[in-house]
Amino acid sequence: MSSEVCPAQRVSFSIRATIDDEGAEMSGINGDKSRFHRERKQKIARRKRNRELLKTLAERRKSAASSGSKPSAVSA
């Protein structure tokens, strides 16, 4: 048997250590994961706020159109 490593085992991740404000070390991979998750939650929250805003505006437009006077026909 040879001591060669299969190609799947050769894959290595470069883990770069980053230091945050407290001085604790965090791997670059975990930092990327946390950033991705934080941005994902922000996107979901922004979409939810936008949907609620559009829904509110549509309801206001409907109520304003129904409560206003009907436009009168203009004779020429």
CSV table of N, CA and C in Angstrom, one decimal:
chain,number,residue,atom,x,y,z
A,1,MET,N,0.8,-1.2,0.0
A,1,MET,CA,0.0,0.0,0.0
A,1,MET,C,0.9,1.2,0.0
A,2,SER,N,0.5,2.2,-0.8
A,2,SER,CA,1.4,3.4,-0.9
A,2,SER,C,0.9,4.4,0.2
A,3,SER,N,1.7,5.3,0.5
A,3,SER,CA,1.4,6.3,1.5
A,3,SER,C,0.9,7.6,0.9
A,4,GLU,N,0.4,7.5,-0.4
A,4,GLU,CA,-0.1,8.6,-1.0
A,4,GLU,C,-1.5,9.0,-0.5
A,5,VAL,N,-1.8,10.3,-0.5
A,5,VAL,CA,-3.0,10.8,0.0
A,5,VAL,C,-4.0,10.9,-1.1
A,6,CYS,N,-5.2,10.5,-0.9
A,6,CYS,CA,-6.2,10.7,-2.0
A,6,CYS,C,-6.5,12.2,-2.2
A,7,PRO,N,-6.9,12.6,-3.4
A,7,PRO,CA,-7.2,14.0,-3.7
A,7,PRO,C,-8.1,14.7,-2.8
A,8,ALA,N,-9.1,13.9,-2.3
A,8,ALA,CA,-10.1,14.6,-1.4
A,8,ALA,C,-9.4,15.0,-0.1
A,9,GLN,N,-8.4,14.3,0.4
A,9,GLN,CA,-7.7,14.6,1.6
A,9,GLN,C,-6.7,15.7,1.4
A,10,ARG,N,-6.3,16.0,0.2
A,10,ARG,CA,-5.4,17.1,0.0
A,10,ARG,C,-6.0,18.5,0.1
A,11,VAL,N,-7.3,18.5,0.0
A,11,VAL,CA,-7.9,19.8,0.1
A,11,VAL,C,-7.7,20.4,1.5
A,12,SER,N,-7.2,21.6,1.6
A,12,SER,CA,-7.0,22.2,2.9
A,12,SER,C,-7.6,23.6,2.8
A,13,PHE,N,-8.1,24.0,3.9
A,13,PHE,CA,-8.7,25.4,4.0
A,13,PHE,C,-7.6,26.3,4.6
A,14,SER,N,-7.5,27.4,4.1
A,14,SER,CA,-6.6,28.4,4.7
A,14,SER,C,-7.4,29.1,5.8
A,15,ILE,N,-7.0,28.8,7.0
A,15,ILE,CA,-7.7,29.4,8.1
A,15,ILE,C,-6.9,30.6,8.6
A,16,ARG,N,-7.4,31.8,8.4
A,16,ARG,CA,-6.6,32.9,8.9
A,16,ARG,C,-7.2,33.4,10.2
A,17,ALA,N,-6.4,33.7,11.1
A,17,ALA,CA,-6.9,34.1,12.4
A,17,ALA,C,-7.1,35.6,12.4
A,18,THR,N,-8.3,36.0,12.8
A,18,THR,CA,-8.6,37.4,12.9
A,18,THR,C,-8.8,37.7,14.4
A,19,ILE,N,-8.5,38.9,14.8
A,19,ILE,CA,-8.6,39.3,16.2
A,19,ILE,C,-9.7,40.4,16.2
A,20,ASP,N,-10.7,40.1,17.1
A,20,ASP,CA,-11.8,41.1,17.2
A,20,ASP,C,-11.5,42.1,18.3
A,21,ASP,N,-12.4,42.9,18.7
A,21,ASP,CA,-12.2,44.0,19.7
A,21,ASP,C,-11.7,43.4,21.0
A,22,GLU,N,-12.2,42.3,21.5
A,22,GLU,CA,-11.9,41.8,22.8
A,22,GLU,C,-10.5,41.1,22.8
A,23,GLY,N,-9.9,40.9,21.6
A,23,GLY,CA,-8.7,40.2,21.5
A,23,GLY,C,-8.8,38.7,21.3
A,24,ALA,N,-10.0,38.2,21.3
A,24,ALA,CA,-10.1,36.7,21.1
A,24,ALA,C,-9.9,36.4,19.6
A,25,GLU,N,-9.4,35.2,19.4
A,25,GLU,CA,-9.1,34.8,18.0
A,25,GLU,C,-10.3,34.1,17.4
A,26,MET,N,-10.6,34.4,16.2
A,26,MET,CA,-11.8,33.7,15.5
A,26,MET,C,-11.3,33.4,14.1
A,27,SER,N,-11.5,32.2,13.7
A,27,SER,CA,-11.1,31.8,12.3
A,27,SER,C,-11.8,32.6,11.3
A,28,GLY,N,-11.1,32.7,10.1
A,28,GLY,CA,-11.8,33.4,9.0
A,28,GLY,C,-13.0,32.8,8.5
A,29,ILE,N,-13.0,31.4,8.6
A,29,ILE,CA,-14.2,30.7,8.1
A,29,ILE,C,-15.4,31.0,9.0
A,30,ASN,N,-15.2,30.9,10.3
A,30,ASN,CA,-16.3,31.2,11.2
A,30,ASN,C,-16.7,32.7,11.1
A,31,GLY,N,-15.8,33.6,10.8
A,31,GLY,CA,-16.1,35.0,10.6
A,31,GLY,C,-17.0,35.1,9.4
A,32,ASP,N,-16.6,34.4,8.3
A,32,ASP,CA,-17.4,34.5,7.1
A,32,ASP,C,-18.8,33.9,7.3
A,33,LYS,N,-18.9,32.8,8.1
A,33,LYS,CA,-20.2,32.2,8.4
A,33,LYS,C,-21.1,33.2,9.1
A,34,SER,N,-20.5,33.8,10.1
A,34,SER,CA,-21.3,34.7,11.0
A,34,SER,C,-21.8,36.0,10.2
A,35,ARG,N,-20.9,36.5,9.3
A,35,ARG,CA,-21.2,37.6,8.5
A,35,ARG,C,-22.3,37.3,7.5
A,36,PHE,N,-22.2,36.1,6.9
A,36,PHE,CA,-23.2,35.7,5.9
A,36,PHE,C,-24.6,35.5,6.6
A,37,HIS,N,-24.6,34.9,7.8
A,37,HIS,CA,-25.8,34.7,8.6
A,37,HIS,C,-26.4,36.1,9.0
A,38,ARG,N,-25.6,37.0,9.4
A,38,ARG,CA,-26.1,38.3,9.8
A,38,ARG,C,-26.7,39.1,8.7
A,39,GLU,N,-26.0,39.0,7.5
A,39,GLU,CA,-26.5,39.7,6.3
A,39,GLU,C,-27.8,39.1,5.8
A,40,ARG,N,-27.9,37.7,6.0
A,40,ARG,CA,-29.1,37.0,5.5
A,40,ARG,C,-30.3,37.4,6.4
A,41,LYS,N,-30.1,37.5,7.7
A,41,LYS,CA,-31.2,38.0,8.6
A,41,LYS,C,-31.6,39.4,8.3
A,42,GLN,N,-30.6,40.3,8.0
A,42,GLN,CA,-30.9,41.6,7.6
A,42,GLN,C,-31.7,41.7,6.3
A,43,LYS,N,-31.4,40.9,5.3
A,43,LYS,CA,-32.1,40.9,4.1
A,43,LYS,C,-33.6,40.5,4.3
A,44,ILE,N,-33.7,39.4,5.1
A,44,ILE,CA,-35.1,38.9,5.4
A,44,ILE,C,-35.9,40.0,6.1
A,45,ALA,N,-35.3,40.6,7.1
A,45,ALA,CA,-36.0,41.7,7.8
A,45,ALA,C,-36.4,42.8,6.9
A,46,ARG,N,-35.5,43.2,6.0
A,46,ARG,CA,-35.7,44.3,5.1
A,46,ARG,C,-36.9,44.0,4.1
A,47,ARG,N,-36.9,42.7,3.6
A,47,ARG,CA,-38.0,42.3,2.7
A,47,ARG,C,-39.3,42.3,3.5
A,48,LYS,N,-39.3,41.9,4.7
A,48,LYS,CA,-40.5,41.9,5.5
A,48,LYS,C,-41.1,43.3,5.7
A,49,ARG,N,-40.2,44.2,6.1
A,49,ARG,CA,-40.6,45.6,6.2
A,49,ARG,C,-41.1,46.2,5.0
A,50,ASN,N,-40.5,45.9,3.8
A,50,ASN,CA,-40.9,46.5,2.5
A,50,ASN,C,-42.3,45.9,2.2
A,51,ARG,N,-42.5,44.6,2.4
A,51,ARG,CA,-43.8,44.1,2.1
A,51,ARG,C,-44.9,44.7,3.0
A,52,GLU,N,-44.6,44.9,4.2
A,52,GLU,CA,-45.6,45.6,5.1
A,52,GLU,C,-45.9,47.0,4.7
A,53,LEU,N,-44.8,47.7,4.3
A,53,LEU,CA,-45.0,49.1,3.8
A,53,LEU,C,-45.8,49.2,2.6
A,54,LEU,N,-45.5,48.3,1.6
A,54,LEU,CA,-46.3,48.3,0.4
A,54,LEU,C,-47.8,47.9,0.6
A,55,LYS,N,-48.0,47.0,1.5
A,55,LYS,CA,-49.4,46.6,1.9
A,55,LYS,C,-50.1,47.8,2.5
A,56,THR,N,-49.5,48.5,3.4
A,56,THR,CA,-50.1,49.7,4.0
A,56,THR,C,-50.4,50.7,3.0
A,57,LEU,N,-49.5,51.0,2.1
A,57,LEU,CA,-49.7,52.0,1.1
A,57,LEU,C,-50.8,51.6,0.2
A,58,ALA,N,-50.9,50.4,-0.2
A,58,ALA,CA,-52.0,49.9,-1.1
A,58,ALA,C,-53.4,50.1,-0.4
A,59,GLU,N,-53.4,49.8,0.9
A,59,GLU,CA,-54.7,49.9,1.7
A,59,GLU,C,-55.1,51.4,1.8
A,60,ARG,N,-54.1,52.3,2.0
A,60,ARG,CA,-54.4,53.7,2.1
A,60,ARG,C,-54.9,54.2,0.7
A,61,ARG,N,-54.3,53.7,-0.3
A,61,ARG,CA,-54.7,54.2,-1.7
A,61,ARG,C,-56.1,53.7,-2.0
A,62,LYS,N,-56.4,52.5,-1.6
A,62,LYS,CA,-57.8,52.0,-1.8
A,62,LYS,C,-58.8,52.8,-1.0
A,63,SER,N,-58.5,53.0,0.3
A,63,SER,CA,-59.5,53.8,1.1
A,63,SER,C,-59.6,55.2,0.7
A,64,ALA,N,-58.5,55.8,0.2
A,64,ALA,CA,-58.6,57.2,-0.3
A,64,ALA,C,-59.4,57.3,-1.6
A,65,ALA,N,-59.3,56.3,-2.4
A,65,ALA,CA,-60.0,56.3,-3.7
A,65,ALA,C,-61.5,56.0,-3.5
A,66,SER,N,-61.8,55.2,-2.5
A,66,SER,CA,-63.3,54.9,-2.3
A,66,SER,C,-64.0,55.9,-1.4
A,67,SER,N,-63.2,56.7,-0.6
A,67,SER,CA,-63.9,57.7,0.2
A,67,SER,C,-64.0,59.0,-0.5
A,68,GLY,N,-63.2,59.2,-1.5
A,68,GLY,CA,-63.3,60.5,-2.2
A,68,GLY,C,-64.5,60.6,-3.1
A,69,SER,N,-64.8,61.8,-3.6
A,69,SER,CA,-65.9,62.0,-4.5
A,69,SER,C,-65.6,61.5,-5.8
A,70,LYS,N,-66.6,61.1,-6.5
A,70,LYS,CA,-66.5,60.6,-7.9
A,70,LYS,C,-66.2,61.7,-8.8
A,71,PRO,N,-65.3,61.5,-9.7
A,71,PRO,CA,-65.0,62.6,-10.7
A,71,PRO,C,-66.2,62.9,-11.6
A,72,SER,N,-66.4,64.1,-11.8
A,72,SER,CA,-67.6,64.5,-12.6
A,72,SER,C,-67.1,64.5,-14.1
A,73,ALA,N,-68.1,64.2,-15.0
A,73,ALA,CA,-67.8,64.2,-16.4
A,73,ALA,C,-67.6,65.6,-16.9
A,74,VAL,N,-66.7,65.9,-17.7
A,74,VAL,CA,-66.4,67.2,-18.2
A,74,VAL,C,-67.1,67.3,-19.6
A,75,SER,N,-67.9,68.3,-19.7
A,75,SER,CA,-68.6,68.5,-21.1
A,75,SER,C,-67.7,69.4,-21.9
A,76,ALA,N,-67.6,69.1,-23.1
A,76,ALA,CA,-66.7,70.0,-23.9
A,76,ALA,C,-67.6,70.9,-24.9
